[in-house]
Amino acid sequence: MSLITPFGGRSAQDEILAAANEHLERLIRTVRLLTNQLEAGEFKDLAETTKVVRDAGAALQIAFRERENVEKLRRKDAGIVHDYAIDFDAARDEIGRRLDCLRAARNADGLP
């Protein structure tokens, strides 16, 4: 089965998913940078450190939640439901094969 998109290019959903994934990667890199700065002791004020830790944790939770949503959209777009995808081309071929067997059996000599 082939997916037909307008103008033969990437669909708008593909572009949105790519942009969302890029944004999430950037957010995760920023949280890693903040974590490294915290570990290096670059924040001297306790209030500032507490705020950075709280904000970084919240940002990371949002990033993981959004990454999960992006993955769900990708899986849905690919036709994957409950970890399974239906291969319509293979199903169509198998149905055709079985119909051919039934047609051949119907025209067999001496058999009803």
GROMACS .gro file of N, CA and C in nm:
model
  336
    1MET      N    1   0.085  -0.117   0.000
    1MET     CA    2   0.000   0.000   0.000
    1MET      C    3   0.089   0.122   0.000
    2SER      N    4   0.058   0.218  -0.083
    2SER     CA    5   0.139   0.339  -0.087
    2SER      C    6   0.056   0.458  -0.040
    3LEU      N    7   0.122   0.550   0.023
    3LEU     CA    8   0.059   0.671   0.072
    3LEU      C    9   0.078   0.780  -0.031
    4ILE      N   10  -0.032   0.838  -0.075
    4ILE     CA   11  -0.026   0.943  -0.176
    4ILE      C   12  -0.043   1.076  -0.106
    5THR      N   13   0.052   1.165  -0.125
    5THR     CA   14   0.046   1.298  -0.064
    5THR      C   15   0.039   1.403  -0.172
    6PRO      N   16  -0.018   1.519  -0.142
    6PRO     CA   17  -0.026   1.625  -0.242
    6PRO      C   18   0.114   1.666  -0.289
    7PHE      N   19   0.126   1.693  -0.415
    7PHE     CA   20   0.250   1.741  -0.476
    7PHE      C   21   0.362   1.638  -0.470
    8GLY      N   22   0.333   1.514  -0.430
    8GLY     CA   23   0.432   1.408  -0.432
    8GLY      C   24   0.544   1.422  -0.330
    9GLY      N   25   0.533   1.517  -0.238
    9GLY     CA   26   0.640   1.537  -0.141
    9GLY      C   27   0.601   1.486  -0.003
   10ARG      N   28   0.676   1.532   0.095
   10ARG     CA   29   0.647   1.494   0.232
   10ARG      C   30   0.514   1.556   0.275
   11SER      N   31   0.441   1.485   0.355
   11SER     CA   32   0.313   1.538   0.401
   11SER      C   33   0.338   1.643   0.508
   12ALA      N   34   0.238   1.725   0.532
   12ALA     CA   35   0.249   1.830   0.634
   12ALA      C   36   0.272   1.767   0.770
   13GLN      N   37   0.211   1.651   0.794
   13GLN     CA   38   0.229   1.584   0.923
   13GLN      C   39   0.374   1.542   0.942
   14ASP      N   40   0.438   1.495   0.836
   14ASP     CA   41   0.579   1.457   0.846
   14ASP      C   42   0.665   1.577   0.884
   15GLU      N   43   0.636   1.692   0.823
   15GLU     CA   44   0.713   1.812   0.853
   15GLU      C   45   0.689   1.859   0.996
   16ILE      N   46   0.565   1.850   1.042
   16ILE     CA   47   0.535   1.889   1.180
   16ILE      C   48   0.605   1.797   1.278
   17LEU      N   49   0.602   1.667   1.251
   17LEU     CA   50   0.669   1.571   1.340
   17LEU      C   51   0.820   1.594   1.342
   18ALA      N   52   0.877   1.625   1.228
   18ALA     CA   53   1.021   1.650   1.222
   18ALA      C   54   1.056   1.776   1.302
   19ALA      N   55   0.975   1.880   1.289
   19ALA     CA   56   1.001   2.004   1.364
   19ALA      C   57   0.985   1.981   1.514
   20ALA      N   58   0.883   1.905   1.553
   20ALA     CA   59   0.861   1.876   1.695
   20ALA      C   60   0.977   1.795   1.751
   21ASN      N   61   1.023   1.697   1.676
   21ASN     CA   62   1.135   1.615   1.722
   21ASN      C   63   1.262   1.698   1.737
   22GLU      N   64   1.286   1.788   1.642
   22GLU     CA   65   1.403   1.876   1.650
   22GLU      C   66   1.396   1.965   1.774
   23HIS      N   67   1.278   2.019   1.800
   23HIS     CA   68   1.258   2.104   1.917
   23HIS      C   69   1.282   2.026   2.046
   24LEU      N   70   1.232   1.903   2.052
   24LEU     CA   71   1.250   1.821   2.171
   24LEU      C   72   1.398   1.787   2.193
   25GLU      N   73   1.468   1.758   2.085
   25GLU     CA   74   1.612   1.730   2.097
   25GLU      C   75   1.686   1.852   2.153
   26ARG      N   76   1.649   1.969   2.106
   26ARG     CA   77   1.712   2.093   2.154
   26ARG      C   78   1.682   2.113   2.303
   27LEU      N   79   1.559   2.086   2.343
   27LEU     CA   80   1.520   2.101   2.483
   27LEU      C   81   1.597   2.004   2.572
   28ILE      N   82   1.612   1.882   2.527
   28ILE     CA   83   1.687   1.783   2.605
   28ILE      C   84   1.834   1.822   2.617
   29ARG      N   85   1.892   1.874   2.507
   29ARG     CA   86   2.031   1.921   2.514
   29ARG      C   87   2.045   2.034   2.616
   30THR      N   88   1.948   2.125   2.620
   30THR     CA   89   1.952   2.237   2.715
   30THR      C   90   1.945   2.186   2.858
   31VAL      N   91   1.858   2.089   2.882
   31VAL     CA   92   1.847   2.032   3.018
   31VAL      C   93   1.977   1.962   3.056
   32ARG      N   94   2.040   1.893   2.963
   32ARG     CA   95   2.170   1.830   2.991
   32ARG      C   96   2.275   1.935   3.027
   33LEU      N   97   2.276   2.046   2.953
   33LEU     CA   98   2.370   2.154   2.980
   33LEU      C   99   2.348   2.211   3.120
   34LEU      N  100   2.223   2.234   3.156
   34LEU     CA  101   2.193   2.284   3.291
   34LEU      C  102   2.236   2.183   3.397
   35THR      N  103   2.214   2.056   3.372
   35THR     CA  104   2.256   1.953   3.467
   35THR      C  105   2.407   1.954   3.484
   36ASN      N  106   2.480   1.967   3.375
   36ASN     CA  107   2.627   1.973   3.383
   36ASN      C  108   2.672   2.096   3.461
   37GLN      N  109   2.604   2.210   3.440
   37GLN     CA  110   2.638   2.332   3.514
   37GLN      C  111   2.610   2.314   3.662
   38LEU      N  112   2.502   2.248   3.697
   38LEU     CA  113   2.470   2.222   3.838
   38LEU      C  114   2.577   2.133   3.902
   39GLU      N  115   2.613   2.029   3.830
   39GLU     CA  116   2.714   1.936   3.882
   39GLU      C  117   2.849   2.004   3.898
   40ALA      N  118   2.878   2.101   3.811
   40ALA     CA  119   3.005   2.173   3.818
   40ALA      C  120   3.003   2.281   3.925
   41GLY      N  121   2.886   2.307   3.984
   41GLY     CA  122   2.876   2.407   4.090
   41GLY      C  123   2.878   2.550   4.039
   42GLU      N  124   2.830   2.571   3.918
   42GLU     CA  125   2.833   2.705   3.860
   42GLU      C  126   2.727   2.797   3.920
   43PHE      N  127   2.627   2.741   3.984
   43PHE     CA  128   2.523   2.822   4.047
   43PHE      C  129   2.556   2.832   4.196
   44LYS      N  130   2.589   2.951   4.245
   44LYS     CA  131   2.632   2.969   4.385
   44LYS      C  132   2.515   2.994   4.479
   45ASP      N  133   2.412   3.060   4.431
   45ASP     CA  134   2.298   3.095   4.514
   45ASP      C  135   2.204   2.974   4.526
   46LEU      N  136   2.164   2.939   4.648
   46LEU     CA  137   2.078   2.824   4.671
   46LEU      C  138   1.941   2.843   4.604
   47ALA      N  139   1.887   2.963   4.611
   47ALA     CA  140   1.757   2.989   4.549
   47ALA      C  141   1.765   2.972   4.397
   48GLU      N  142   1.874   3.020   4.339
   48GLU     CA  143   1.891   3.007   4.195
   48GLU      C  144   1.907   2.860   4.156
   49THR      N  145   1.983   2.786   4.234
   49THR     CA  146   2.004   2.644   4.209
   49THR      C  147   1.871   2.569   4.217
   50THR      N  148   1.793   2.598   4.321
   50THR     CA  149   1.663   2.533   4.339
   50THR      C  150   1.571   2.561   4.222
   51LYS      N  151   1.569   2.686   4.178
   51LYS     CA  152   1.484   2.724   4.065
   51LYS      C  153   1.529   2.653   3.937
   52VAL      N  154   1.658   2.647   3.913
   52VAL     CA  155   1.710   2.581   3.792
   52VAL      C  156   1.676   2.432   3.795
   53VAL      N  157   1.692   2.368   3.910
   53VAL     CA  158   1.662   2.225   3.922
   53VAL      C  159   1.513   2.201   3.897
   54ARG      N  160   1.427   2.283   3.958
   54ARG     CA  161   1.283   2.267   3.941
   54ARG      C  162   1.242   2.289   3.794
   55ASP      N  163   1.294   2.396   3.735
   55ASP     CA  164   1.260   2.426   3.595
   55ASP      C  165   1.313   2.319   3.499
   56ALA      N  166   1.434   2.271   3.526
   56ALA     CA  167   1.492   2.167   3.441
   56ALA      C  168   1.411   2.038   3.451
   57GLY      N  169   1.368   2.003   3.571
   57GLY     CA  170   1.287   1.883   3.589
   57GLY      C  171   1.154   1.894   3.516
   58ALA      N  172   1.091   2.011   3.529
   58ALA     CA  173   0.963   2.032   3.460
   58ALA      C  174   0.981   2.027   3.309
   59ALA      N  175   1.087   2.089   3.261
   59ALA     CA  176   1.114   2.089   3.116
   59ALA      C  177   1.140   1.949   3.065
   60LEU      N  178   1.211   1.870   3.144
   60LEU     CA  179   1.241   1.733   3.103
   60LEU      C  180   1.114   1.648   3.099
   61GLN      N  181   1.026   1.666   3.197
   61GLN     CA  182   0.899   1.593   3.196
   61GLN      C  183   0.816   1.629   3.074
   62ILE      N  184   0.812   1.758   3.042
   62ILE     CA  185   0.738   1.802   2.923
   62ILE      C  186   0.800   1.742   2.798
   63ALA      N  187   0.933   1.743   2.791
   63ALA     CA  188   1.001   1.689   2.673
   63ALA      C  189   0.971   1.541   2.654
   64PHE      N  190   0.976   1.464   2.763
   64PHE     CA  191   0.947   1.321   2.751
   64PHE      C  192   0.801   1.296   2.715
   65ARG      N  193   0.710   1.374   2.770
   65ARG     CA  194   0.568   1.359   2.738
   65ARG      C  195   0.544   1.391   2.591
   66GLU      N  196   0.606   1.498   2.544
   66GLU     CA  197   0.589   1.536   2.403
   66GLU      C  198   0.655   1.435   2.309
   67ARG      N  199   0.769   1.383   2.349
   67ARG     CA  200   0.834   1.281   2.266
   67ARG      C  201   0.745   1.157   2.256
   68GLU      N  202   0.679   1.122   2.365
   68GLU     CA  203   0.586   1.010   2.362
   68GLU      C  204   0.470   1.040   2.267
   69ASN      N  205   0.418   1.163   2.270
   69ASN     CA  206   0.310   1.201   2.179
   69ASN      C  207   0.354   1.195   2.033
   70VAL      N  208   0.476   1.242   2.007
   70VAL     CA  209   0.530   1.237   1.870
   70VAL      C  210   0.544   1.092   1.825
   71GLU      N  211   0.590   1.007   1.913
   71GLU     CA  212   0.605   0.865   1.879
   71GLU      C  213   0.469   0.801   1.851
   72LYS      N  214   0.368   0.838   1.930
   72LYS     CA  215   0.233   0.786   1.906
   72LYS      C  216   0.183   0.830   1.769
   73LEU      N  217   0.208   0.955   1.732
   73LEU     CA  218   0.167   1.004   1.600
   73LEU      C  219   0.239   0.929   1.489
   74ARG      N  220   0.367   0.905   1.506
   74ARG     CA  221   0.444   0.831   1.405
   74ARG      C  222   0.389   0.689   1.388
   75ARG      N  223   0.361   0.626   1.502
   75ARG     CA  224   0.309   0.490   1.496
   75ARG      C  225   0.171   0.488   1.429
   76LYS      N  226   0.089   0.585   1.462
   76LYS     CA  227  -0.044   0.594   1.402
   76LYS      C  228  -0.033   0.618   1.252
   77ASP      N  229   0.059   0.706   1.213
   77ASP     CA  230   0.080   0.736   1.072
   77ASP      C  231   0.128   0.613   0.995
   78ALA      N  232   0.208   0.529   1.062
   78ALA     CA  233   0.260   0.408   0.999
   78ALA      C  234   0.159   0.294   1.001
   79GLY      N  235   0.044   0.313   1.068
   79GLY     CA  236  -0.057   0.209   1.074
   79GLY      C  237  -0.032   0.107   1.182
   80ILE      N  238   0.051   0.141   1.279
   80ILE     CA  239   0.083   0.048   1.387
   80ILE      C  240  -0.016   0.069   1.501
   81VAL      N  241  -0.087  -0.038   1.536
   81VAL     CA  242  -0.183  -0.033   1.646
   81VAL      C  243  -0.149  -0.147   1.741
   82HIS      N  244  -0.132  -0.117   1.867
   82HIS     CA  245  -0.098  -0.218   1.969
   82HIS      C  246   0.026  -0.298   1.927
   83ASP      N  247   0.126  -0.229   1.880
   83ASP     CA  248   0.255  -0.286   1.840
   83ASP      C  249   0.247  -0.375   1.717
   84TYR      N  250   0.139  -0.367   1.642
   84TYR     CA  251   0.126  -0.444   1.520
   84TYR      C  252   0.083  -0.353   1.406
   85ALA      N  253   0.134  -0.380   1.289
   85ALA     CA  254   0.091  -0.308   1.169
   85ALA      C  255   0.037  -0.409   1.069
   86ILE      N  256  -0.065  -0.371   0.998
   86ILE     CA  257  -0.123  -0.460   0.898
   86ILE      C  258  -0.053  -0.435   0.765
   87ASP      N  259  -0.004  -0.542   0.707
   87ASP     CA  260   0.058  -0.534   0.575
   87ASP      C  261  -0.049  -0.564   0.471
   88PHE      N  262  -0.112  -0.458   0.421
   88PHE     CA  263  -0.223  -0.476   0.328
   88PHE      C  264  -0.179  -0.537   0.197
   89ASP      N  265  -0.058  -0.509   0.153
   89ASP     CA  266  -0.009  -0.569   0.028
   89ASP      C  267   0.002  -0.721   0.042
   90ALA      N  268   0.057  -0.767   0.154
   90ALA     CA  269   0.070  -0.911   0.176
   90ALA      C  270  -0.068  -0.976   0.191
   91ALA      N  271  -0.160  -0.907   0.260
   91ALA     CA  272  -0.295  -0.961   0.276
   91ALA      C  273  -0.364  -0.972   0.140
   92ARG      N  274  -0.350  -0.870   0.057
   92ARG     CA  275  -0.410  -0.871  -0.076
   92ARG      C  276  -0.353  -0.987  -0.159
   93ASP      N  277  -0.221  -1.008  -0.152
   93ASP     CA  278  -0.159  -1.118  -0.226
   93ASP      C  279  -0.210  -1.253  -0.178
   94GLU      N  280  -0.224  -1.267  -0.046
   94GLU     CA  281  -0.271  -1.394   0.010
   94GLU      C  282  -0.415  -1.420  -0.030
   95ILE      N  283  -0.499  -1.319  -0.029
   95ILE     CA  284  -0.639  -1.335  -0.070
   95ILE      C  285  -0.645  -1.376  -0.217
   96GLY      N  286  -0.564  -1.311  -0.300
   96GLY     CA  287  -0.559  -1.347  -0.442
   96GLY      C  288  -0.514  -1.490  -0.463
   97ARG      N  289  -0.414  -1.532  -0.387
   97ARG     CA  290  -0.364  -1.669  -0.398
   97ARG      C  291  -0.472  -1.769  -0.362
   98ARG      N  292  -0.544  -1.742  -0.254
   98ARG     CA  293  -0.649  -1.836  -0.212
   98ARG      C  294  -0.765  -1.839  -0.311
   99LEU      N  295  -0.799  -1.724  -0.368
   99LEU     CA  296  -0.904  -1.722  -0.470
   99LEU      C  297  -0.861  -1.801  -0.593
  100ASP      N  298  -0.734  -1.790  -0.631
  100ASP     CA  299  -0.683  -1.868  -0.743
  100ASP      C  300  -0.691  -2.017  -0.714
  101CYS      N  301  -0.661  -2.058  -0.592
  101CYS     CA  302  -0.672  -2.200  -0.555
  101CYS      C  303  -0.817  -2.247  -0.564
  102LEU      N  304  -0.910  -2.163  -0.518
  102LEU     CA  305  -1.052  -2.200  -0.527
  102LEU      C  306  -1.099  -2.210  -0.672
  103ARG      N  307  -1.054  -2.117  -0.758
  103ARG     CA  308  -1.091  -2.123  -0.900
  103ARG      C  309  -1.035  -2.248  -0.964
  104ALA      N  310  -0.911  -2.282  -0.932
  104ALA     CA  311  -0.848  -2.402  -0.989
  104ALA      C  312  -0.920  -2.526  -0.941
  105ALA      N  313  -0.962  -2.531  -0.818
  105ALA     CA  314  -1.029  -2.647  -0.764
  105ALA      C  315  -1.170  -2.662  -0.826
  106ARG      N  316  -1.233  -2.552  -0.857
  106ARG     CA  317  -1.368  -2.555  -0.915
  106ARG      C  318  -1.365  -2.614  -1.056
  107ASN      N  319  -1.260  -2.590  -1.129
  107ASN     CA  320  -1.250  -2.638  -1.267
  107ASN      C  321  -1.176  -2.770  -1.280
  108ALA      N  322  -1.153  -2.838  -1.170
  108ALA     CA  323  -1.081  -2.966  -1.176
  108ALA      C  324  -1.167  -3.071  -1.243
  109ASP      N  325  -1.104  -3.157  -1.324
  109ASP     CA  326  -1.177  -3.263  -1.397
  109ASP      C  327  -1.230  -3.368  -1.300
  110GLY      N  328  -1.359  -3.399  -1.315
  110GLY     CA  329  -1.418  -3.507  -1.236
  110GLY      C  330  -1.451  -3.471  -1.095
  111LEU      N  331  -1.422  -3.351  -1.050
  111LEU     CA  332  -1.453  -3.313  -0.914
  111LEU      C  333  -1.561  -3.205  -0.916
  112PRO      N  334  -1.657  -3.216  -0.823
  112PRO     CA  335  -1.760  -3.113  -0.821
  112PRO      C  336  -1.708  -2.982  -0.766
   0.00000   0.00000   0.00000
